Coordinates of C-alpha atoms and ligand atoms in Angstrom, one line a residue:
M82 CA 90.1 111.8 149.0
K83 CA 88.1 108.6 148.9
R84 CA 89.2 105.9 146.4
R85 CA 86.0 106.3 144.3
T86 CA 86.4 110.1 144.1
L87 CA 90.0 109.6 143.1
I88 CA 89.1 107.3 140.2
A89 CA 86.4 109.8 139.1
A90 CA 88.9 112.6 139.1
A91 CA 91.4 110.6 137.1
V92 CA 88.8 109.6 134.6
S93 CA 87.6 113.2 134.1
A94 CA 91.2 114.4 133.8
A95 CA 91.8 111.8 131.1
F96 CA 88.7 113.1 129.2
V97 CA 89.9 116.7 129.4
L98 CA 93.3 115.6 128.1
A99 CA 91.9 113.6 125.3
G100 CA 89.9 116.6 124.2
S101 CA 92.9 118.9 124.2
P102 CA 94.6 119.4 120.9
A103 CA 97.8 117.6 121.9
F104 CA 95.8 114.4 122.5
A105 CA 93.3 114.9 119.6
Q106 CA 93.4 112.0 117.1
Q107 CA 96.1 112.7 114.5
P108 CA 94.8 113.0 111.0
I109 CA 95.7 110.4 108.4
V110 CA 98.1 112.1 106.0
I111 CA 98.2 111.5 102.3
K112 CA 101.2 112.9 100.6
F113 CA 100.3 113.5 96.9
S114 CA 103.4 114.2 94.9
H115 CA 103.5 115.3 91.3
V116 CA 105.8 116.9 88.8
V117 CA 103.8 119.6 87.0
A118 CA 102.7 123.1 87.9
N119 CA 99.6 123.8 90.0
D120 CA 98.0 125.6 87.1
T121 CA 97.6 122.5 84.9
P122 CA 94.9 119.8 84.6
K123 CA 96.7 117.5 87.0
G124 CA 97.7 120.2 89.4
K125 CA 94.2 121.5 89.6
G126 CA 92.8 117.9 89.9
A127 CA 95.1 117.2 92.8
D128 CA 94.2 120.4 94.6
Y129 CA 90.5 119.6 94.1
F130 CA 90.9 116.1 95.5
K131 CA 92.6 117.6 98.6
K132 CA 89.7 120.0 99.1
L133 CA 87.0 117.3 98.7
A134 CA 88.9 114.7 100.8
E135 CA 89.5 117.0 103.7
E136 CA 86.0 118.5 103.7
R137 CA 84.2 115.2 103.4
T138 CA 86.3 113.4 106.1
K139 CA 85.9 116.4 108.3
G140 CA 89.6 116.7 108.9
R141 CA 90.2 113.0 109.6
V142 CA 92.3 113.0 106.4
K143 CA 94.9 115.6 105.5
V144 CA 96.1 115.7 101.9
E145 CA 99.5 117.3 101.3
V146 CA 100.0 118.1 97.6
Y147 CA 103.6 118.6 96.5
P148 CA 103.7 119.9 92.9
N149 CA 106.5 120.7 90.5
S150 CA 108.8 117.8 91.5
Q151 CA 109.2 119.7 94.8
L152 CA 109.5 116.4 96.7
Y153 CA 110.5 113.8 94.0
K154 CA 111.4 113.7 90.3
D155 CA 109.8 111.1 88.0
K156 CA 111.8 108.0 88.9
E157 CA 112.1 108.8 92.6
E158 CA 108.4 109.4 93.1
M159 CA 107.7 105.8 91.9
E160 CA 110.2 104.5 94.4
A161 CA 108.8 106.7 97.1
L162 CA 105.3 105.3 96.5
S163 CA 106.5 101.7 96.7
L164 CA 108.4 102.5 99.9
G165 CA 105.4 104.3 101.4
A166 CA 107.3 107.7 101.7
V167 CA 104.3 109.1 99.7
Q168 CA 100.9 107.7 99.4
M169 CA 99.5 109.1 96.1
L170 CA 100.9 110.0 92.7
A171 CA 99.5 110.6 89.2
P172 CA 102.3 109.7 86.8
S173 CA 102.0 110.0 83.1
L174 CA 100.9 106.7 81.5
A175 CA 104.2 106.8 79.7
K176 CA 106.1 106.3 82.9
F177 CA 105.0 102.8 84.0
G178 CA 107.7 100.8 82.1
P179 CA 110.3 101.1 84.8
L180 CA 107.7 99.8 87.3
G181 CA 107.4 96.6 85.1
V182 CA 104.0 97.4 83.5
P183 CA 105.0 98.7 80.0
A184 CA 101.4 97.9 78.7
F185 CA 100.4 101.4 79.7
E186 CA 102.6 102.6 76.8
V187 CA 99.8 101.7 74.5
F188 CA 98.5 105.2 75.2
D189 CA 101.7 106.5 73.6
L190 CA 101.0 105.0 70.2
P191 CA 101.0 107.7 67.6
F192 CA 97.6 108.9 66.4
I193 CA 95.8 106.0 68.2
F194 CA 93.1 108.4 69.6
D195 CA 91.6 111.1 67.4
N196 CA 89.9 112.9 70.3
Y197 CA 88.9 112.7 74.0
Q198 CA 85.7 110.8 73.2
E199 CA 87.6 107.9 71.7
L200 CA 90.1 107.9 74.5
H201 CA 87.4 107.9 77.2
K202 CA 86.0 104.6 75.7
V203 CA 89.2 103.1 76.9
T204 CA 90.0 105.0 80.1
Q205 CA 86.4 104.8 81.3
G206 CA 85.7 101.2 80.1
P207 CA 86.8 97.6 80.7
V208 CA 90.1 97.9 78.9
G209 CA 91.2 100.7 81.1
A210 CA 90.1 98.9 84.2
A211 CA 91.9 95.7 83.3
L212 CA 95.1 97.8 82.8
L213 CA 94.8 99.3 86.2
A214 CA 94.4 95.9 87.7
R215 CA 97.8 94.9 86.4
L216 CA 99.3 97.3 89.0
E217 CA 98.1 95.2 91.9
P218 CA 100.9 92.6 92.0
K219 CA 103.3 95.6 92.2
G220 CA 101.7 96.7 95.4
I221 CA 99.9 99.6 93.7
R222 CA 96.2 100.4 93.4
G223 CA 95.1 102.3 90.3
L224 CA 92.2 104.6 91.3
A225 CA 91.5 106.6 88.1
Y226 CA 92.6 108.0 84.8
W227 CA 93.1 111.8 84.5
D228 CA 93.4 113.5 81.2
N229 CA 95.9 116.0 80.1
G230 CA 95.7 116.2 76.3
F231 CA 97.1 115.9 72.8
K232 CA 100.7 116.7 72.3
V233 CA 102.5 119.4 70.2
M234 CA 106.1 119.1 69.0
S235 CA 108.5 121.9 69.6
A236 CA 112.0 122.8 68.5
N237 CA 114.1 125.8 67.4
K238 CA 113.4 125.0 63.8
P239 CA 110.0 124.5 62.1
L240 CA 108.9 120.9 62.3
K241 CA 106.6 120.3 59.3
T242 CA 107.7 117.1 57.8
P243 CA 109.3 114.0 59.2
A244 CA 112.5 115.0 57.4
D245 CA 112.7 118.1 59.6
F246 CA 113.4 115.8 62.6
K247 CA 116.5 114.3 61.2
G248 CA 119.3 114.2 63.8
L249 CA 117.4 116.3 66.4
K250 CA 117.8 115.4 70.0
M251 CA 114.3 115.1 71.3
R252 CA 113.5 114.8 75.0
I253 CA 111.0 112.0 75.8
Q254 CA 109.5 110.4 78.9
S255 CA 110.7 106.9 79.8
S256 CA 108.4 105.1 77.3
K257 CA 109.9 102.8 74.7
V258 CA 107.0 103.5 72.4
L259 CA 108.0 107.2 72.5
D260 CA 111.5 106.2 71.8
A261 CA 110.3 104.2 68.7
Q262 CA 108.2 107.2 67.7
M263 CA 111.1 109.6 67.7
R264 CA 113.3 107.1 65.9
A265 CA 110.7 106.6 63.2
L266 CA 110.9 110.4 62.6
G267 CA 114.6 110.2 62.3
A268 CA 115.3 112.0 65.7
N269 CA 117.5 110.9 68.6
P270 CA 115.3 110.4 71.6
Q271 CA 116.7 111.3 75.1
V272 CA 114.9 110.1 78.2
M273 CA 114.9 112.9 80.8
A274 CA 113.0 113.8 84.0
F275 CA 110.3 116.4 83.4
S276 CA 111.9 118.8 85.9
E277 CA 115.0 119.0 83.8
V278 CA 113.5 119.7 80.4
Y279 CA 113.4 123.5 80.5
Q280 CA 117.0 123.8 81.3
A281 CA 118.0 121.1 78.8
L282 CA 116.2 123.0 76.1
Q283 CA 117.6 126.3 77.2
T284 CA 121.2 125.1 77.2
G285 CA 120.9 123.0 74.0
V286 CA 121.3 119.6 75.8
V287 CA 118.3 118.7 73.7
D288 CA 116.9 120.4 70.6
G289 CA 113.2 119.8 71.1
T290 CA 110.4 118.0 72.9
E291 CA 106.7 117.0 73.0
N292 CA 104.0 117.7 75.5
P293 CA 100.5 119.1 75.6
P294 CA 100.3 122.9 75.6
S295 CA 99.5 123.1 79.3
N296 CA 102.8 121.5 80.3
L297 CA 104.8 123.5 77.6
Y298 CA 103.4 126.8 78.8
T299 CA 103.5 126.3 82.6
Q300 CA 107.2 125.2 82.4
K301 CA 107.9 128.2 80.1
M302 CA 109.3 125.8 77.4
H303 CA 107.9 128.1 74.8
E304 CA 110.4 130.8 75.9
V305 CA 113.2 128.5 74.8
Q306 CA 111.6 126.9 71.7
K307 CA 111.1 129.1 68.6
F308 CA 108.5 126.8 67.0
V309 CA 105.6 124.8 68.2
T310 CA 103.8 122.4 65.8
L311 CA 100.2 121.5 66.4
S312 CA 100.6 117.9 65.5
D313 CA 98.2 116.2 67.9
H314 CA 100.3 113.1 67.2
G315 CA 99.8 111.5 70.6
Y316 CA 98.0 111.6 73.9
L317 CA 99.4 112.3 77.4
G318 CA 97.3 111.4 80.5
Y319 CA 97.7 110.0 83.9
A320 CA 96.8 107.1 86.2
V321 CA 96.2 108.2 89.8
I322 CA 97.8 105.5 92.0
V323 CA 98.1 104.8 95.7
N324 CA 100.3 102.5 97.8
K325 CA 98.0 99.4 98.0
K326 CA 99.0 98.5 101.6
F327 CA 98.2 102.0 102.8
W328 CA 94.9 102.2 100.9
D329 CA 93.7 98.8 102.1
G330 CA 94.7 99.7 105.7
L331 CA 92.5 102.8 105.8
P332 CA 89.3 102.6 108.0
A333 CA 86.6 101.4 105.6
D334 CA 84.4 104.5 106.0
V335 CA 87.4 106.8 105.3
R336 CA 88.3 104.8 102.2
T337 CA 84.8 104.9 100.9
T338 CA 84.7 108.7 101.4
L339 CA 88.0 109.1 99.6
E340 CA 86.8 106.9 96.7
G341 CA 83.9 109.3 96.3
A342 CA 86.2 112.3 96.5
M343 CA 88.4 110.7 93.8
K344 CA 85.5 110.0 91.6
D345 CA 84.4 113.7 91.7
A346 CA 87.9 115.0 91.4
T347 CA 88.4 112.8 88.3
K348 CA 85.3 114.2 86.7
Y349 CA 86.5 117.7 87.4
A350 CA 90.0 117.1 86.1
N351 CA 88.7 115.5 82.9
D352 CA 86.1 118.3 82.4
I353 CA 88.8 121.0 82.5
A354 CA 91.6 119.3 80.6
K355 CA 90.6 120.3 77.1
K356 CA 90.0 124.0 78.0
E357 CA 93.2 124.2 80.1
N358 CA 95.2 123.1 77.0
E359 CA 93.3 125.5 74.7
D360 CA 94.0 128.4 77.1
A361 CA 97.6 127.5 77.4
L362 CA 98.0 127.4 73.7
E363 CA 96.4 130.8 73.4
A364 CA 98.8 132.1 76.0
V365 CA 101.8 130.7 74.1
R366 CA 100.4 132.4 70.9
K367 CA 100.0 135.7 72.7
S368 CA 103.5 135.6 74.3
G369 CA 104.9 135.9 70.8
K370 CA 107.9 133.8 71.9
S371 CA 107.2 130.8 69.7
Q372 CA 105.7 130.6 66.3
I373 CA 102.7 128.2 66.1
I374 CA 102.7 125.9 63.1
T375 CA 99.5 124.3 61.8
L376 CA 100.1 121.3 59.5
T377 CA 98.4 121.0 56.2
P378 CA 96.4 117.8 55.6
E379 CA 99.2 116.6 53.3
E380 CA 101.8 117.2 56.0
K381 CA 99.7 115.5 58.6
K382 CA 99.4 112.5 56.3
A383 CA 103.2 112.3 55.9
W384 CA 103.5 112.2 59.8
K385 CA 101.0 109.4 60.0
K386 CA 102.7 107.5 57.2
A387 CA 106.1 107.8 59.0
L388 CA 104.6 106.8 62.4
V389 CA 102.2 104.0 61.7
K390 CA 104.9 101.4 61.9
V391 CA 105.4 102.2 65.5
H392 CA 102.1 100.3 66.2
Q393 CA 103.3 97.0 64.8
D394 CA 106.8 97.5 66.2
S395 CA 105.4 97.9 69.7
E396 CA 103.4 94.7 69.7
S397 CA 106.0 92.6 71.4
R398 CA 106.4 95.1 74.2
I399 CA 102.8 96.0 75.0
G400 CA 100.9 93.1 73.6
K401 CA 99.1 92.6 70.3
D402 CA 95.8 91.7 72.1
L403 CA 95.8 94.9 74.1
I404 CA 96.5 97.1 71.0
Q405 CA 93.7 95.2 69.1
S406 CA 91.2 95.7 72.0
I407 CA 91.8 99.4 71.8
Y408 CA 91.4 99.5 68.1
K409 CA 88.1 97.7 68.7
E410 CA 86.9 100.3 71.3
T411 CA 87.8 103.3 69.1
G412 CA 87.3 102.0 65.6
F413 CA 90.9 102.8 64.8
D414 CA 92.3 101.2 61.6
P415 CA 96.0 101.5 61.0
A416 CA 95.5 100.8 57.3
K417 CA 93.7 104.1 57.1
L418 CA 96.6 106.2 58.5
Ligands
LMR107 C1 106.4 114.7 81.1 O1 107.3 114.1 81.8 O2 106.6 115.2 80.1 C2 105.0 114.6 81.6 O3 104.8 113.3 82.0 C3 104.8 115.5 82.8 C4 103.4 115.3 83.4 O4 103.3 114.7 84.4 O5 102.5 115.8 82.8

């Protein structure tokens, strides 16, 4: 064979090889780890993001969603993100203290939001954006806020007044504001990973807990808690976060497409959150395993009275200015609690 023919043959062979699956460009993999069931606002949001991201990048990106603490528990998943072992998480806003950004615990203040509309003024406005920016020095980029909902309290005894909490061991997330909240009610807070709560309730390691109905129901906590109080005493939601180095290192067109997918997945997750929680509560009711307690206006007032001091007591941890800026957005007035 002449030299030129040889080169042509080699070049065409290279093209054939490059087109074969073994030589096809490997997709960029995003491991998205979370701790809740698929059938929750966050679980569905993560799955929807995967769908949009993969469709819109035409397979250049593959999103692997690992639900239910399958890959990592609460504390470990934060470490895994920092180390680059996973690329995306959506931890509860109550779990950023160990990362060194306790300001997110402002969302845990009792009764600070009356409804999703008030909350969205913060999460979809400048205060929320400034909070996400505080993650940057930690090597983390905050992409969005995803809703879950307003929390119920559960135990094996009816919780109607603050006095009913006296001496109860209550599981909480790692937030110091939630610790203060439980102490203000006279309970003993116990920090515990989400994946361990069901068993801890079942075996009596803790007496009760708090979460929105979607988490309570999908973890079957209602099967080991005789009473559920519809207290709406606080909010639980998420920040979707990525490893900043990974995100900044993506090809610009891929990153832009993923940002669009995240925007649409965020809208979807936030649109379904309220109904998901209503449906979960209905399912708990129908199961007949827990009795659902609705507070009278007087009882609710007593909860607010017992809990309002948590706002002032948390100023040094989360910042008075931040708390005030949220009051301003929502029109909240602690004097009215
Ligand atoms: C919890 O630990 O109770 C929640 O943060 C779980 C979750 O991610 O919704």
